[in-house]
Short mmCIF file of C-alpha atoms and ligand atoms in Angstrom, two decimals:
data_model
loop_
_atom_site.label_atom_id
_atom_site.label_comp_id
_atom_site.label_asym_id
_atom_site.label_seq_id
_atom_site.Cartn_x
_atom_site.Cartn_y
_atom_site.Cartn_z
CA UNK Y 457 85.26 87.02 109.65
CA UNK Y 458 85.00 84.45 106.31
CA UNK Y 459 87.84 82.93 105.09
CA UNK Y 460 89.61 85.77 102.49
CA UNK Y 461 87.48 88.60 103.94
CA UNK Y 462 90.90 89.92 105.04
CA UNK Y 463 91.87 90.10 101.68
CA UNK Y 464 88.31 91.48 100.15
CA UNK Y 465 88.57 93.97 102.77
CA UNK Y 466 91.89 95.66 101.50
CA UNK Y 467 90.45 95.24 97.90
CA UNK Y 468 87.18 97.23 98.43
CA UNK Y 469 89.29 99.54 99.75
CA UNK Y 470 91.63 99.77 97.29
CA UNK Y 471 89.16 100.13 94.38
CA UNK Y 472 87.67 103.09 96.43
CA UNK Y 473 91.38 104.58 96.55
CA UNK Y 474 92.00 103.87 93.05
CA UNK Y 475 88.78 105.57 92.15
CA UNK Y 476 89.14 108.22 93.83
CA UNK Y 477 92.45 108.98 92.20
CA UNK Y 478 90.95 107.64 88.80
CA UNK Y 479 93.79 105.31 88.48
CA UNK Y 480 93.50 102.93 85.22
CA UNK Y 481 92.52 99.70 85.02
CA UNK Y 482 96.00 97.84 84.50
CA UNK Y 483 97.84 99.86 87.55
CA UNK Y 484 94.64 99.30 89.60
CA UNK Y 485 95.98 94.97 88.79
CA UNK Y 486 99.50 95.57 89.81
CA UNK Y 487 97.90 96.91 93.52
CA UNK Y 488 95.65 94.09 93.74
CA UNK Y 489 99.03 91.13 93.26
CA UNK Y 490 101.58 90.71 95.31
CA UNK Y 491 105.05 90.78 92.90
CA UNK Y 492 105.99 87.66 94.61
CA UNK Y 493 104.75 85.12 96.74
CA UNK Y 494 106.02 81.90 98.31
CA UNK Y 495 104.88 78.90 99.80
CA UNK Y 496 107.60 76.45 101.31
CA UNK Y 497 107.05 73.08 103.48
CA UNK Y 498 108.17 74.14 106.89
CA UNK Y 499 109.46 70.51 108.21
CA UNK Y 500 110.84 69.82 112.18
CA UNK Y 501 112.03 67.26 113.97
CA UNK Y 502 109.46 66.53 117.19
CA UNK Y 503 111.80 66.33 120.22
CA UNK Y 504 109.05 63.82 121.12
CA UNK Y 505 110.41 61.77 117.90
CA UNK Y 506 109.11 61.71 114.38
CA UNK Y 507 108.87 65.19 112.07
CA UNK Y 508 106.19 67.50 111.58
CA UNK Y 509 105.00 69.97 107.93
CA UNK Y 510 104.21 72.95 108.40
CA UNK Y 511 103.13 75.12 106.03
CA UNK Y 512 104.92 78.44 105.44
CA UNK Y 513 104.58 81.68 103.20
CA UNK Y 514 106.03 84.74 102.55
CA UNK Y 515 104.47 87.52 100.42
CA UNK Y 516 106.18 90.61 98.53
CA UNK Y 517 103.77 92.82 97.48
CA UNK Y 518 105.52 95.37 95.81
CA UNK Y 519 108.92 96.68 96.00
CA UNK Y 520 108.89 99.88 93.04
CA UNK Y 521 109.89 102.38 96.58
CA UNK Y 522 112.34 100.00 98.17
CA UNK Y 523 112.91 96.38 99.31
CA UNK Y 524 110.26 94.82 100.83
CA UNK Y 525 109.40 94.16 104.59
CA UNK Y 526 107.19 92.66 106.45
CA UNK Y 527 106.86 90.86 109.61
CA UNK Y 528 106.18 87.05 109.99
CA UNK Y 529 103.25 85.10 112.28
CA UNK Y 530 103.20 81.93 113.76
CA UNK Y 531 100.12 81.35 113.38
CA UNK Y 532 97.72 78.17 113.48
CA UNK Y 533 95.04 80.30 110.98
CA UNK Y 534 97.74 81.18 108.84
CA UNK Y 535 96.45 81.70 104.75
CA UNK Y 536 98.18 82.73 102.13
CA UNK Y 537 95.03 85.41 101.30
CA UNK Y 538 95.74 86.66 105.17
CA UNK Y 539 99.63 87.02 104.64
CA UNK Y 540 98.70 88.57 100.88
CA UNK Y 541 96.48 91.18 102.04
CA UNK Y 542 98.88 92.07 104.98
CA UNK Y 543 101.04 92.21 102.32
CA UNK Y 544 99.45 95.42 100.88
CA UNK Y 545 99.36 96.93 103.59
CA UNK Y 546 102.56 96.92 104.73
CA UNK Y 547 103.00 98.72 101.24
CA UNK Y 548 100.83 101.34 101.96
CA UNK Y 549 102.39 101.26 105.36
CA UNK Y 550 105.93 102.44 103.72
CA UNK Y 551 104.78 104.39 101.63
CA UNK Y 552 102.17 106.68 104.31
CA UNK Y 553 105.44 106.98 106.09
CA UNK Y 554 107.56 107.86 103.43
CA UNK Y 555 110.20 105.35 104.12
CA UNK Y 556 112.33 103.51 101.82
CA UNK Y 557 111.14 100.34 101.92
CA UNK Y 558 108.37 97.85 99.84
CA UNK Y 559 105.32 95.79 101.44
CA UNK Y 560 105.83 92.31 102.47
CA UNK Y 561 104.75 90.13 105.09
CA UNK Y 562 105.67 85.89 106.46
CA UNK Y 563 103.38 83.42 108.60
CA UNK Y 564 103.81 79.89 109.18
CA UNK Y 565 100.31 77.66 109.93
CA UNK Y 566 101.13 76.71 113.87
CA UNK Y 567 100.57 76.56 117.36
CA UNK Y 568 104.00 77.93 118.41
CA UNK Y 569 102.26 77.13 122.27
CA UNK Y 570 102.25 74.13 121.16
CA UNK Y 571 106.32 73.67 120.36
CA UNK Y 572 108.79 73.15 123.74
CA UNK Y 573 111.87 75.69 123.07
CA UNK Y 574 113.63 74.05 120.78
CA UNK Y 575 111.43 72.61 118.38
CA UNK Y 576 110.86 76.62 117.70
CA UNK Y 577 113.92 77.19 117.15
CA UNK Y 578 113.88 74.74 114.66
CA UNK Y 579 110.78 75.96 113.05
CA UNK Y 580 112.07 79.58 112.98
CA UNK Y 581 115.08 78.15 111.04
CA UNK Y 582 113.59 75.81 109.03
CA UNK Y 583 111.23 78.98 108.03
CA UNK Y 584 114.63 80.81 107.02
CA UNK Y 585 115.60 77.79 104.98
CA UNK Y 586 113.13 78.00 102.96
CA UNK Y 587 112.71 81.53 102.09
CA UNK Y 588 116.40 82.09 101.96
CA UNK Y 589 116.91 82.74 98.61
CA UNK Y 590 113.76 85.40 98.35
CA UNK Y 591 115.36 87.71 101.29
CA UNK Y 592 117.95 89.58 102.54
CA UNK Y 593 118.87 92.72 104.03
CA UNK Y 594 118.75 94.56 100.90
CA UNK Y 595 115.86 92.84 99.27
CA UNK Y 596 112.99 92.08 102.49
CA UNK Y 597 113.18 92.18 105.95
CA UNK Y 598 111.13 90.20 107.98
CA UNK Y 599 110.56 91.70 111.70
CA UNK Y 600 108.66 90.19 114.26
CA UNK Y 601 104.44 89.78 114.51
CA UNK Y 602 101.55 88.15 116.05
CA UNK Y 603 103.86 84.86 118.14
CA UNK Y 604 107.10 86.15 116.90
CA UNK Y 605 109.61 87.34 118.93
CA UNK Y 606 113.28 88.80 119.31
CA UNK Y 607 114.48 85.28 120.21
CA UNK Y 608 112.99 83.90 116.86
CA UNK Y 609 114.89 87.32 115.41
CA UNK Y 610 118.09 86.05 116.84
CA UNK Y 611 117.60 82.66 115.38
CA UNK Y 612 116.69 83.39 111.97
CA UNK Y 613 119.40 86.18 111.73
CA UNK Y 614 121.74 83.22 112.53
CA UNK Y 615 120.21 80.29 110.50
CA UNK Y 616 120.53 83.05 107.36
CA UNK Y 617 124.12 84.56 108.49
CA UNK Y 618 125.56 80.85 108.35
CA UNK Y 619 124.47 80.06 104.79
CA UNK Y 620 124.82 83.25 103.69
CA UNK Y 621 128.65 82.47 105.50
CA UNK Y 622 128.82 86.12 107.43
CA UNK Y 623 126.94 87.38 109.54
CA UNK Y 624 124.04 89.21 107.93
CA UNK Y 625 122.61 91.62 111.11
CA UNK Y 626 120.61 93.04 109.06
CA UNK Y 627 118.11 90.54 107.47
CA UNK Y 628 116.10 91.12 109.81
CA UNK Y 629 114.73 93.77 112.93
CA UNK Y 630 113.28 93.75 116.17
CA UNK Y 631 116.13 91.85 117.18
CA UNK Y 632 117.43 91.56 120.59
CA UNK Y 633 119.61 94.45 121.90
CA UNK Y 634 122.54 91.88 122.00
CA UNK Y 635 122.40 91.17 118.77
CA UNK Y 636 122.08 94.91 117.31
CA UNK Y 637 118.35 95.24 117.35
CA UNK Y 638 117.49 98.86 118.15
CA UNK Y 639 116.48 100.38 121.44
CA UNK Y 640 112.75 101.12 121.82
CA UNK Y 641 111.83 98.45 118.96
CA UNK Y 642 110.55 97.02 121.35
CA UNK Y 643 107.44 98.64 122.16
CA UNK Y 644 107.92 101.42 118.68
CA UNK Y 645 104.39 100.03 117.19
CA UNK Y 646 102.19 100.90 120.49
CA UNK Y 647 104.30 104.26 121.03
CA UNK Y 648 104.07 105.23 117.61
CA UNK Y 649 100.50 104.49 117.92
CA UNK Y 650 99.88 106.46 121.24
CA UNK Y 651 100.94 109.94 119.56
CA UNK Y 652 98.40 109.19 116.79
CA UNK Y 653 96.09 109.61 120.13
CA UNK Y 654 97.29 112.31 120.63
CA UNK Y 655 97.05 114.04 117.30
CA UNK Y 656 93.52 112.88 116.68
CA UNK Y 657 92.93 114.44 120.68
CA UNK Y 658 94.00 117.10 119.48
CA UNK Y 659 92.22 117.39 116.53
CA UNK Y 660 88.65 116.85 118.62
CA UNK Y 661 89.89 119.16 121.54
CA UNK Y 662 89.79 115.94 123.65
CA UNK Y 663 91.40 116.18 126.67
CA UNK Y 664 93.49 112.78 127.62
CA UNK Y 665 94.51 113.29 131.20
CA UNK Y 666 91.78 110.57 133.34
CA UNK Y 667 90.29 109.90 129.93
CA UNK Y 668 89.04 106.73 129.17
CA UNK Y 669 90.57 103.38 127.11
CA UNK Y 670 89.93 100.42 126.04
CA UNK Y 671 92.33 97.65 124.85
CA UNK Y 672 91.68 94.13 123.09
CA UNK Y 673 94.93 91.95 122.52
CA UNK Y 674 97.76 92.09 125.40
CA UNK Y 675 100.14 90.58 123.79
CA UNK Y 676 103.45 93.05 122.39
CA UNK Y 677 101.31 95.83 120.86
CA UNK Y 678 98.60 96.20 123.23
CA UNK Y 679 99.85 95.93 127.12
CA UNK Y 680 102.64 98.25 125.93
CA UNK Y 681 99.92 100.61 124.38
CA UNK Y 682 98.14 100.44 127.85
CA UNK Y 683 101.61 100.80 129.94
CA UNK Y 684 102.49 104.13 127.03
CA UNK Y 685 98.65 105.25 127.12
CA UNK Y 686 98.71 105.72 130.85
CA UNK Y 687 102.44 106.64 131.24
CA UNK Y 688 103.07 109.56 128.22
CA UNK Y 689 98.82 110.85 128.30
CA UNK Y 690 97.79 110.56 132.04
CA UNK Y 691 95.06 108.14 130.35
CA UNK Y 692 92.31 105.23 132.47
CA UNK Y 693 93.10 101.77 131.23
CA UNK Y 694 89.64 100.25 132.26
CA UNK Y 695 89.74 97.30 130.50
CA UNK Y 696 91.97 94.65 128.38
CA UNK Y 697 92.00 91.15 127.34
CA UNK Y 698 93.47 88.13 125.69
CA UNK Y 699 93.18 85.61 123.83
CA UNK Y 700 91.02 83.77 127.05
CA UNK Y 701 88.62 86.81 127.95
CA UNK Y 702 88.74 89.92 129.27
CA UNK Y 703 88.93 92.11 132.70
CA UNK Y 704 88.05 95.47 133.26
CA UNK Y 705 88.02 97.53 136.47
CA UNK Y 706 86.02 101.60 136.22
CA UNK Y 707 88.80 102.78 138.66
CA UNK Y 708 91.29 101.39 136.21
CA UNK Y 709 93.74 98.77 136.14
CA UNK Y 710 97.54 99.36 136.16
CA UNK Y 711 99.14 97.92 132.90
CA UNK Y 712 102.01 97.34 134.20
CA UNK Y 713 101.16 94.99 136.82
CA UNK Y 714 98.03 93.44 134.77
CA UNK Y 715 101.39 92.25 131.95
CA UNK Y 716 103.39 91.40 135.54
CA UNK Y 717 100.39 88.87 135.98
CA UNK Y 718 99.97 87.96 132.35
CA UNK Y 719 103.29 87.10 132.73
CA UNK Y 720 103.88 84.73 135.52
CA UNK Y 721 99.93 83.20 134.66
CA UNK Y 722 99.52 83.29 131.27
CA UNK Y 723 96.64 85.08 130.72
CA UNK Y 724 94.87 88.69 132.38
CA UNK Y 725 91.78 86.83 133.54
CA UNK Y 726 91.34 86.49 136.98
CA UNK Y 727 94.04 89.57 137.58
CA UNK Y 728 92.89 90.30 141.21
CA UNK Y 729 90.55 93.07 141.85
CA UNK Y 730 88.69 92.92 138.19
CA UNK Y 731 85.76 92.44 136.79
CA UNK Y 732 85.72 89.26 134.17
CA UNK Y 733 84.29 90.58 130.55
CA UNK Y 734 83.59 89.32 127.63
CA UNK Y 735 86.07 90.56 124.70
CA UNK Y 736 82.47 91.63 122.38
CA UNK Y 737 81.83 93.60 125.75
CA UNK Y 738 85.51 95.45 125.67
CA UNK Y 739 84.67 96.62 122.50
CA UNK Y 740 81.14 97.77 123.65
CA UNK Y 741 82.64 99.53 126.82
CA UNK Y 742 81.74 103.89 127.00
CA UNK Y 743 85.48 104.46 126.66
CA UNK Y 744 87.17 107.46 125.03
CA UNK Y 745 89.82 105.78 123.60
CA UNK Y 746 89.19 101.81 121.96
CA UNK Y 747 92.01 100.05 121.14
CA UNK Y 748 91.80 97.14 119.13
CA UNK Y 749 94.98 94.87 119.25
CA UNK Y 750 94.88 91.58 118.41
CA UNK Y 751 93.44 90.58 115.07
CA UNK Y 752 91.77 91.62 111.70
CA UNK Y 753 88.27 91.83 111.71
CA UNK Y 754 87.15 92.28 114.70
CA UNK Y 755 84.93 95.41 114.40
CA UNK Y 756 82.20 94.61 112.34
CA UNK Y 757 78.78 95.57 110.44
CA UNK Y 758 77.18 93.19 112.91
CA UNK Y 759 78.77 95.07 116.15
CA UNK Y 760 80.00 98.36 114.96
CA UNK Y 761 76.83 100.65 116.06
CA UNK Y 762 78.05 99.17 119.41
CA UNK Y 763 81.24 101.02 119.72
CA UNK Y 764 80.61 103.83 121.84
CA UNK Y 765 84.43 105.30 121.82
CA UNK Y 766 84.72 108.55 120.15
CA UNK Y 767 88.34 107.01 118.28
CA UNK Y 768 89.41 104.18 117.50
CA UNK Y 769 92.75 103.58 117.20
CA UNK Y 770 93.63 100.39 115.00
CA UNK Y 771 97.08 99.04 116.54
CA UNK Y 772 96.13 95.86 114.78
CA UNK Y 773 96.32 95.38 110.85
CA UNK Y 774 93.38 94.95 109.80
CA UNK Y 775 90.73 95.57 112.61
CA UNK Y 776 88.20 97.13 111.35
CA UNK Y 777 85.71 95.73 108.04
CA UNK Y 778 84.59 98.39 105.61
CA UNK Y 779 80.85 97.64 106.24
CA UNK Y 780 81.62 99.04 110.02
CA UNK Y 781 84.02 101.95 108.94
CA UNK Y 782 80.75 103.42 107.22
CA UNK Y 783 78.84 102.78 110.34
CA UNK Y 784 81.19 104.39 112.84
CA UNK Y 785 81.99 106.88 110.47
CA UNK Y 786 78.14 108.62 110.51
CA UNK Y 787 78.25 107.86 114.52
CA UNK Y 788 81.50 110.86 114.26
CA UNK Y 789 83.99 108.66 116.01
CA UNK Y 790 87.71 108.91 114.13
CA UNK Y 791 89.43 105.99 113.30
CA UNK Y 792 92.87 106.36 112.62
CA UNK Y 793 93.43 103.54 110.45
CA UNK Y 794 96.17 100.57 111.03
CA UNK Y 795 98.53 101.51 108.57
CA UNK Y 796 98.68 104.84 110.23
CA UNK Y 797 98.35 103.91 113.86
CA UNK Y 798 100.80 100.79 114.10
CA UNK Y 799 103.41 102.70 111.20
CA UNK Y 800 105.36 103.05 114.41
CA UNK Y 801 106.86 99.82 114.13
CA UNK Y 802 108.19 99.60 110.95
CA UNK Y 803 109.50 103.03 111.28
CA UNK Y 804 111.81 101.78 114.06
CA UNK Y 805 112.76 99.15 112.25
CA UNK Y 806 113.87 100.72 109.84
CA UNK Y 807 116.31 103.05 111.93
CA UNK Y 808 117.28 99.78 113.06
CA UNK Y 809 118.46 98.77 109.43
CA UNK Y 810 120.31 101.93 109.06
CA UNK Y 811 121.87 101.14 111.89
CA UNK Y 812 122.84 97.85 111.14
CA UNK Y 813 124.27 98.66 107.63
CA UNK Y 814 126.44 101.47 109.27
CA UNK Y 815 127.00 99.60 112.87
CA UNK Y 816 126.36 102.41 114.80
CA UNK Y 817 123.66 102.55 116.64
CA UNK Y 818 120.89 105.15 118.46
CA UNK Y 819 120.49 106.92 121.99
CA UNK Y 820 116.50 105.50 122.71
CA UNK Y 821 116.29 109.43 123.58
CA UNK Y 822 117.24 109.76 119.67
CA UNK Y 823 114.41 106.55 118.24
CA UNK Y 824 111.93 108.49 120.04
CA UNK Y 825 111.76 111.67 118.28
CA UNK Y 826 112.98 110.38 115.22
CA UNK Y 827 109.78 108.58 115.38
CA UNK Y 828 107.38 110.69 116.33
CA UNK Y 829 108.32 113.14 114.41
CA UNK Y 830 107.77 110.89 111.42
CA UNK Y 831 104.04 109.07 111.98
CA UNK Y 832 103.67 113.03 113.41
CA UNK Y 833 104.44 114.50 109.99
CA UNK Y 834 102.50 111.31 108.80
CA UNK Y 835 99.29 111.80 111.12
CA UNK Y 836 98.85 115.56 110.21
CA UNK Y 837 99.17 114.98 106.19
CA UNK Y 838 96.20 112.15 106.81
CA UNK Y 839 94.30 114.85 108.84
CA UNK Y 840 95.02 117.84 106.07
CA UNK Y 841 93.73 115.43 103.03
CA UNK Y 842 90.96 114.30 104.70
CA UNK Y 843 90.41 117.94 105.36
CA UNK Y 844 90.80 118.75 101.84
CA UNK Y 845 89.51 116.02 99.74
CA UNK Y 846 86.77 116.03 102.13
CA UNK Y 847 87.44 112.13 103.29
CA UNK Y 848 87.40 109.84 105.27
CA UNK Y 849 91.05 109.33 107.30
CA UNK Y 850 91.23 105.99 105.94
CA UNK Y 851 90.94 106.77 102.19
CA UNK Y 852 93.11 109.94 103.14
CA UNK Y 853 95.64 107.56 103.93
CA UNK Y 854 95.13 104.99 101.00
CA UNK Y 855 95.51 108.33 98.93
CA UNK Y 856 98.58 108.92 99.90
CA UNK Y 857 100.14 106.29 100.30
CA UNK Y 858 99.10 104.85 97.07
CA UNK Y 859 100.27 108.22 95.31
CA UNK Y 860 103.28 106.88 96.49
CA UNK Y 861 103.50 104.39 95.06
CA UNK Y 862 101.87 104.95 91.45
CA UNK Y 863 104.86 108.16 90.95
CA UNK Y 864 107.23 105.85 91.74
CA UNK Y 865 106.26 103.05 88.83
CA UNK Y 866 105.56 105.98 86.80
CA UNK Y 867 109.50 107.17 87.55
CA UNK Y 868 110.59 103.67 87.06
CA UNK Y 869 108.83 103.18 83.99
CA UNK Y 870 107.08 100.54 85.19
CA UNK Y 871 103.18 102.02 84.48
P1 NAD R 1514 101.16 89.15 120.17
O1 NAD R 1514 101.56 87.47 119.74
O2 NAD R 1514 102.40 89.51 121.16
O3 NAD R 1514 99.63 89.54 120.93
C1 NAD R 1514 98.41 89.30 120.34
C2 NAD R 1514 97.72 89.24 121.75
O4 NAD R 1514 96.24 89.39 120.84
C3 NAD R 1514 97.89 88.31 122.16
O5 NAD R 1514 97.55 88.62 123.81
C4 NAD R 1514 96.77 87.40 122.18
O6 NAD R 1514 96.35 86.56 123.09
C5 NAD R 1514 95.65 88.39 121.89
N1 NAD R 1514 94.25 87.40 121.02
C6 NAD R 1514 94.69 86.73 119.56
N2 NAD R 1514 92.99 86.53 119.58
C7 NAD R 1514 92.25 87.18 120.33
C8 NAD R 1514 90.83 87.23 120.16
N3 NAD R 1514 90.20 86.64 120.28
N4 NAD R 1514 90.48 88.50 121.14
C9 NAD R 1514 91.24 89.27 122.16
N5 NAD R 1514 92.44 89.34 122.96
C10 NAD R 1514 92.96 87.98 121.34
O7 NAD R 1514 101.41 89.86 118.67
P2 NAD R 1514 101.35 91.61 118.70
O8 NAD R 1514 102.92 91.48 117.81
O9 NAD R 1514 101.11 92.30 119.69
O10 NAD R 1514 100.09 92.27 117.55
C11 NAD R 1514 98.82 92.20 117.06
C12 NAD R 1514 98.82 93.00 116.11
O11 NAD R 1514 99.60 94.09 115.88
C13 NAD R 1514 98.50 92.07 115.00
O12 NAD R 1514 96.72 92.82 114.10
C14 NAD R 1514 99.82 93.01 114.39
O13 NAD R 1514 99.51 92.31 112.68
C15 NAD R 1514 99.49 94.27 114.50
N6 NAD R 1514 100.68 94.95 114.75
C16 NAD R 1514 102.26 94.76 115.14
C17 NAD R 1514 103.16 94.90 115.02
C18 NAD R 1514 104.56 94.14 115.72
O14 NAD R 1514 105.48 95.47 115.87
N7 NAD R 1514 104.46 93.71 116.69
C19 NAD R 1514 103.50 95.68 114.05
C20 NAD R 1514 102.30 96.00 113.39
C21 NAD R 1514 101.22 95.92 113.50
#
């Protein structure tokens, strides 16, 4: 995808939604512009000597419904523009899931794979020192995203607490359980996505036992989605990929064994008994459910006609471009849009915020139950709105989310 393309995608969808809702130009402007954007330099003392300075960002898009919330990426080609797009998606996501939160996102342009563990800790702490003034448990609460982990969240919480002079566990979510993370947070994004696939299949009358899936991206979200697709739905995962390439096995891969293999070797490529495939081939496989779980802009006007899946479950943020959306719609492919499909992560993050505020923790089974209740309700609302207003699923999700934000802004007297 070309530079700035992600923000263009979000703008195109938002503009369409604004037309459907008949909203005036001023409100459209508010929705297109983040409330606050902070650019920081993130200096890190390197173990081999010298200091490197990385570019860091935190964008808070809209706080009309509550404190802002959104993950932090450590990604080599990170840009302010992509973070802006992701912050807006977080606003829609929190509103669609009916959480008392607004949207934000953060990132540092860095390749964490090139850093030592000590440098990674220094980077995490340095970033927090940069954004300290604008985040906080009742202001803006970060979480893990691409190439950040529970351990990174633990360092960030500790740095913020040191600066605040008191423990502030609620300043980030997705923490390790030993530091008051939430049981079930580690696979919440994937679990929520699998619940939405279950609902979509129900609507389509598609049996999922033995149905096939392909998963692009085998990180936190993709690997757990593959495991849960097999465990909860009885699906057969026949292909997966990561940044080094893809693997396929028509008989079905064992998702846990693939994860162990990736943890040991650094990639899924070479998994015993599998055939190597290209990432593009994976998107075109004849499967029932395709799960893009890596990065934005991977299903485009150039390859959407090759997609053969009946359901595309957008576990990643922004994997499908508006041109691809049109093609998929014509092919009768049901796309479960990103801020519905991957809304389970922020939902359980909000459960973590509640638990940290009360210092009282739930059982994991309770987290699963509440997550299922929340995301299934959101799915049903989107499906119903799509049917009633004759919209595709993405636009129906936009209409509900943006409608709630506009209502909050009106009630507050902002518009
Ligand atoms: P991660 O860093 O754990 O995993 C990313 C995976 O994508 C890695 O396996 C990487 O190798 C792979 N990848 C990178 N480039 C690729 C390419 N070109 N082709 C195929 N695979 C590639 O990140 P994650 O937390 O799993 O996030 C994945 C997606 O899910 C992102 O879009 C993120 O914004 C979104 N998301 C994550 C969460 C969460 O809770 N972590 C919540 C909502 C949405």
